[in-house]
mmCIF file of C-alpha atoms in Angstrom:
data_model
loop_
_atom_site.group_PDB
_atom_site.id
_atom_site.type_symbol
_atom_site.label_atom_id
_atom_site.label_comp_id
_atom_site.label_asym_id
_atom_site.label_seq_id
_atom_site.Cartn_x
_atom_site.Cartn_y
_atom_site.Cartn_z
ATOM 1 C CA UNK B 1 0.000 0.000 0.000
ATOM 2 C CA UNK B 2 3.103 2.065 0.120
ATOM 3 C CA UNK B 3 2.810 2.998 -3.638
ATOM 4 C CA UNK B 4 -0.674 4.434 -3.126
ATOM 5 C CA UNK B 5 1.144 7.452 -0.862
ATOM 6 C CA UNK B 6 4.356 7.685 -3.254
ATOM 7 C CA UNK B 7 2.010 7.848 -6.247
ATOM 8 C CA UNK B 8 0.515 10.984 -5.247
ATOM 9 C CA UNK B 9 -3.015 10.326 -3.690
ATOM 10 C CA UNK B 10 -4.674 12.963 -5.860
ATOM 11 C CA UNK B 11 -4.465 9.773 -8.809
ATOM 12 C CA UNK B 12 -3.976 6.999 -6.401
ATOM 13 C CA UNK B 13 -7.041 7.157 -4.185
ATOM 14 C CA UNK B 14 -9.659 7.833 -7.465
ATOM 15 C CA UNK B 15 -7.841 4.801 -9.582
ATOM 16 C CA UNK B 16 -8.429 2.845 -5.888
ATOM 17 C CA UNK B 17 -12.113 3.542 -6.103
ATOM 18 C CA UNK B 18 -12.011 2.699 -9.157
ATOM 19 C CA UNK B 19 -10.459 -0.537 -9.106
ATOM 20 C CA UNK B 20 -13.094 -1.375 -6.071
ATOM 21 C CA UNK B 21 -15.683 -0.457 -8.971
ATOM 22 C CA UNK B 22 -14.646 -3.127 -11.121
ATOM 23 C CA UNK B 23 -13.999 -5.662 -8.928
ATOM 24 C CA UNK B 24 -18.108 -4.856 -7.393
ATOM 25 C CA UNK B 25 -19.385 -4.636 -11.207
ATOM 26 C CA UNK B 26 -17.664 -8.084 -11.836
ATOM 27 C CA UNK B 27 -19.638 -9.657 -8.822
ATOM 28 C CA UNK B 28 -22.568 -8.328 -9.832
ATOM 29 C CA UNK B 29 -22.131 -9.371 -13.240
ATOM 30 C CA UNK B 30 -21.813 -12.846 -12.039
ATOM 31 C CA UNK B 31 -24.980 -12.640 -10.328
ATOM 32 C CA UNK B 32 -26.737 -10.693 -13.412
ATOM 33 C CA UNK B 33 -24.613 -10.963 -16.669
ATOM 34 C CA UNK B 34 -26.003 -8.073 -18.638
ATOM 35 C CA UNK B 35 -24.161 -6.070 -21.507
ATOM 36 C CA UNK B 36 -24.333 -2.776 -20.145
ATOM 37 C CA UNK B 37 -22.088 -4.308 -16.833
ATOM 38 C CA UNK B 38 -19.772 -5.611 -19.289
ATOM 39 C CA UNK B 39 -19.620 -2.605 -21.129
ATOM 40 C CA UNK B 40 -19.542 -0.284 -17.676
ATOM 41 C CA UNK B 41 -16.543 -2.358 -16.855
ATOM 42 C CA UNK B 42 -14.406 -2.107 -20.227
ATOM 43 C CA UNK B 43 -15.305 1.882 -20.310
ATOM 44 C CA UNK B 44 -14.148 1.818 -16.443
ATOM 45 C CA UNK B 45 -10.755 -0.253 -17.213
ATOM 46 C CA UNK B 46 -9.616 2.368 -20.139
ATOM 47 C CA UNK B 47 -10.778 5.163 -18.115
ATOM 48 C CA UNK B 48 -8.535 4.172 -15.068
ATOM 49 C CA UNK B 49 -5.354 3.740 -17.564
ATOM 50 C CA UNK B 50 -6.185 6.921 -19.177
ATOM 51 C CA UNK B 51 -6.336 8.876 -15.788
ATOM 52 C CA UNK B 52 -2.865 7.083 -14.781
ATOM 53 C CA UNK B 53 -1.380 8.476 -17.907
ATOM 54 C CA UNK B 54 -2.638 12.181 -16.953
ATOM 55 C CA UNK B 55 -1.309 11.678 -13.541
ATOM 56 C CA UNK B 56 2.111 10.883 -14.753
ATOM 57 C CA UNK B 57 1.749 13.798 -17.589
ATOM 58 C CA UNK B 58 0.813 16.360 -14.697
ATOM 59 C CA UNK B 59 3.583 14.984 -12.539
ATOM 60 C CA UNK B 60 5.944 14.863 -15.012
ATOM 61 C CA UNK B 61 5.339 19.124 -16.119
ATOM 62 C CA UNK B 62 5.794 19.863 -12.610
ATOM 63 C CA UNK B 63 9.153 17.949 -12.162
ATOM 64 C CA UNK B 64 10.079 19.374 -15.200
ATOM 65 C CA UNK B 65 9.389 23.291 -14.217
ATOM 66 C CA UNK B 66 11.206 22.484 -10.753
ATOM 67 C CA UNK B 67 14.233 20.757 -13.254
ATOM 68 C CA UNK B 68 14.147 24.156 -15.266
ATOM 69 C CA UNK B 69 14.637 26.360 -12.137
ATOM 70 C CA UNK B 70 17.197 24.505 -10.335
ATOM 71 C CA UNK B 71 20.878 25.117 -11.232
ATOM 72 C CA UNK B 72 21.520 21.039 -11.402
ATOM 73 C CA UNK B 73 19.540 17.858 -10.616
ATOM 74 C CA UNK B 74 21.654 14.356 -10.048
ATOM 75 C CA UNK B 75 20.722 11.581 -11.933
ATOM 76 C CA UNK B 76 19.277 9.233 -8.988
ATOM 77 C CA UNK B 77 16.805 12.405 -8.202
ATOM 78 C CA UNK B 78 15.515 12.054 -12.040
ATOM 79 C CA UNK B 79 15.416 8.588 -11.438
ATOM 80 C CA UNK B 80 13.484 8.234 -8.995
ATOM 81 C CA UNK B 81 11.191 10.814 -9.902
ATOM 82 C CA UNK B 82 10.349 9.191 -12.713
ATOM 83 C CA UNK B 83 9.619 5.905 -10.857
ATOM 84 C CA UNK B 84 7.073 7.748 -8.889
ATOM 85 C CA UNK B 85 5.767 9.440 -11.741
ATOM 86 C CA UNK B 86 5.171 6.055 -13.273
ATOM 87 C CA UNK B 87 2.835 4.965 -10.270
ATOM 88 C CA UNK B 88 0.077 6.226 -11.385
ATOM 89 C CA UNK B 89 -0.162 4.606 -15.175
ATOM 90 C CA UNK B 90 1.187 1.532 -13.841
ATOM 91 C CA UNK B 91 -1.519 1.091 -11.646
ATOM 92 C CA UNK B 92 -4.156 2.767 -14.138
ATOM 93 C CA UNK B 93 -3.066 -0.431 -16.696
ATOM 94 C CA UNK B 94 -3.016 -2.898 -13.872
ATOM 95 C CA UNK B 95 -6.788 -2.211 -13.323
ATOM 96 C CA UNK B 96 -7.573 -2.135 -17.238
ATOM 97 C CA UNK B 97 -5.835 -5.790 -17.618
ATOM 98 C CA UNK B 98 -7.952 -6.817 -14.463
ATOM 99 C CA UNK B 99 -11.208 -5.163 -16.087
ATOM 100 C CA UNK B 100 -10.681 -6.851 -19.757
ATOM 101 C CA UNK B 101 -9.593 -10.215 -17.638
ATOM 102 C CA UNK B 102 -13.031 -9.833 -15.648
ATOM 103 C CA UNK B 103 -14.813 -8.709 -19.223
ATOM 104 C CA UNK B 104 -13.318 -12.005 -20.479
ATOM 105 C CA UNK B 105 -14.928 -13.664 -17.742
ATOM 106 C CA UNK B 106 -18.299 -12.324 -18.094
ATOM 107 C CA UNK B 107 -18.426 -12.815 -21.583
ATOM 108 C CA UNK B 108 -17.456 -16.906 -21.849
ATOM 109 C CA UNK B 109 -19.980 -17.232 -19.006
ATOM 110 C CA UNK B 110 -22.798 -15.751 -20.896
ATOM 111 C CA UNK B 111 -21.821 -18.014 -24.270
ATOM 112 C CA UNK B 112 -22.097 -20.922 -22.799
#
């Protein structure tokens, strides 16, 4: 849970909800396997990577502005800037692959 904090919470705690979104749409779909659940939770998955990817594009302007101003930056403090800055789109494509996993799911149990 460590990541959630490093990430920046501002992206982290929405792409949490989120994540608890698809993961309750999935049950439900089990119960009731309807279209408009599968589709809710393929728009849900590419929402969550798209809103990682804006997290890391926001981050990513602001380290660069700080960058700009100061007279040197090492290269372990760009490092690991950028492996906090890619948190938040890691995490956004770690709940689309769960979503179009859960999809996947959804969709062989209402062929057969």
């Amino acid at each position: 849970m460590n990541f959630i904090i490093e990430g920046g919470w501002q992206f982290m705690v929405p792409l949490v909800a989120l994540l608890l979104l698809v993961i309750f749409l999935f049950v439900k779909g089990l119960k009731v396997n309807t279209e408009k659940n599968s589709s809710l939770i393929k728009s849900i998955g590419l929402f969550s990577f798209v809103f990682g990817v804006l997290g890391f594009v926001l981050g990513m302007l602001g380290a660069l502005e700080a960058i700009a101003m100061a007279n040197g930056v090492s290269h372990q403090v760009l490092a690991g800037g950028f492996k906090v800055g890619l948190l938040a789109p890691t995490f956004g494509l770690f709940i689309f692959l769960v979503a179009r996993l859960f999809d996947i799911v959804l969709l062989w149990k209402r062929e057969s």
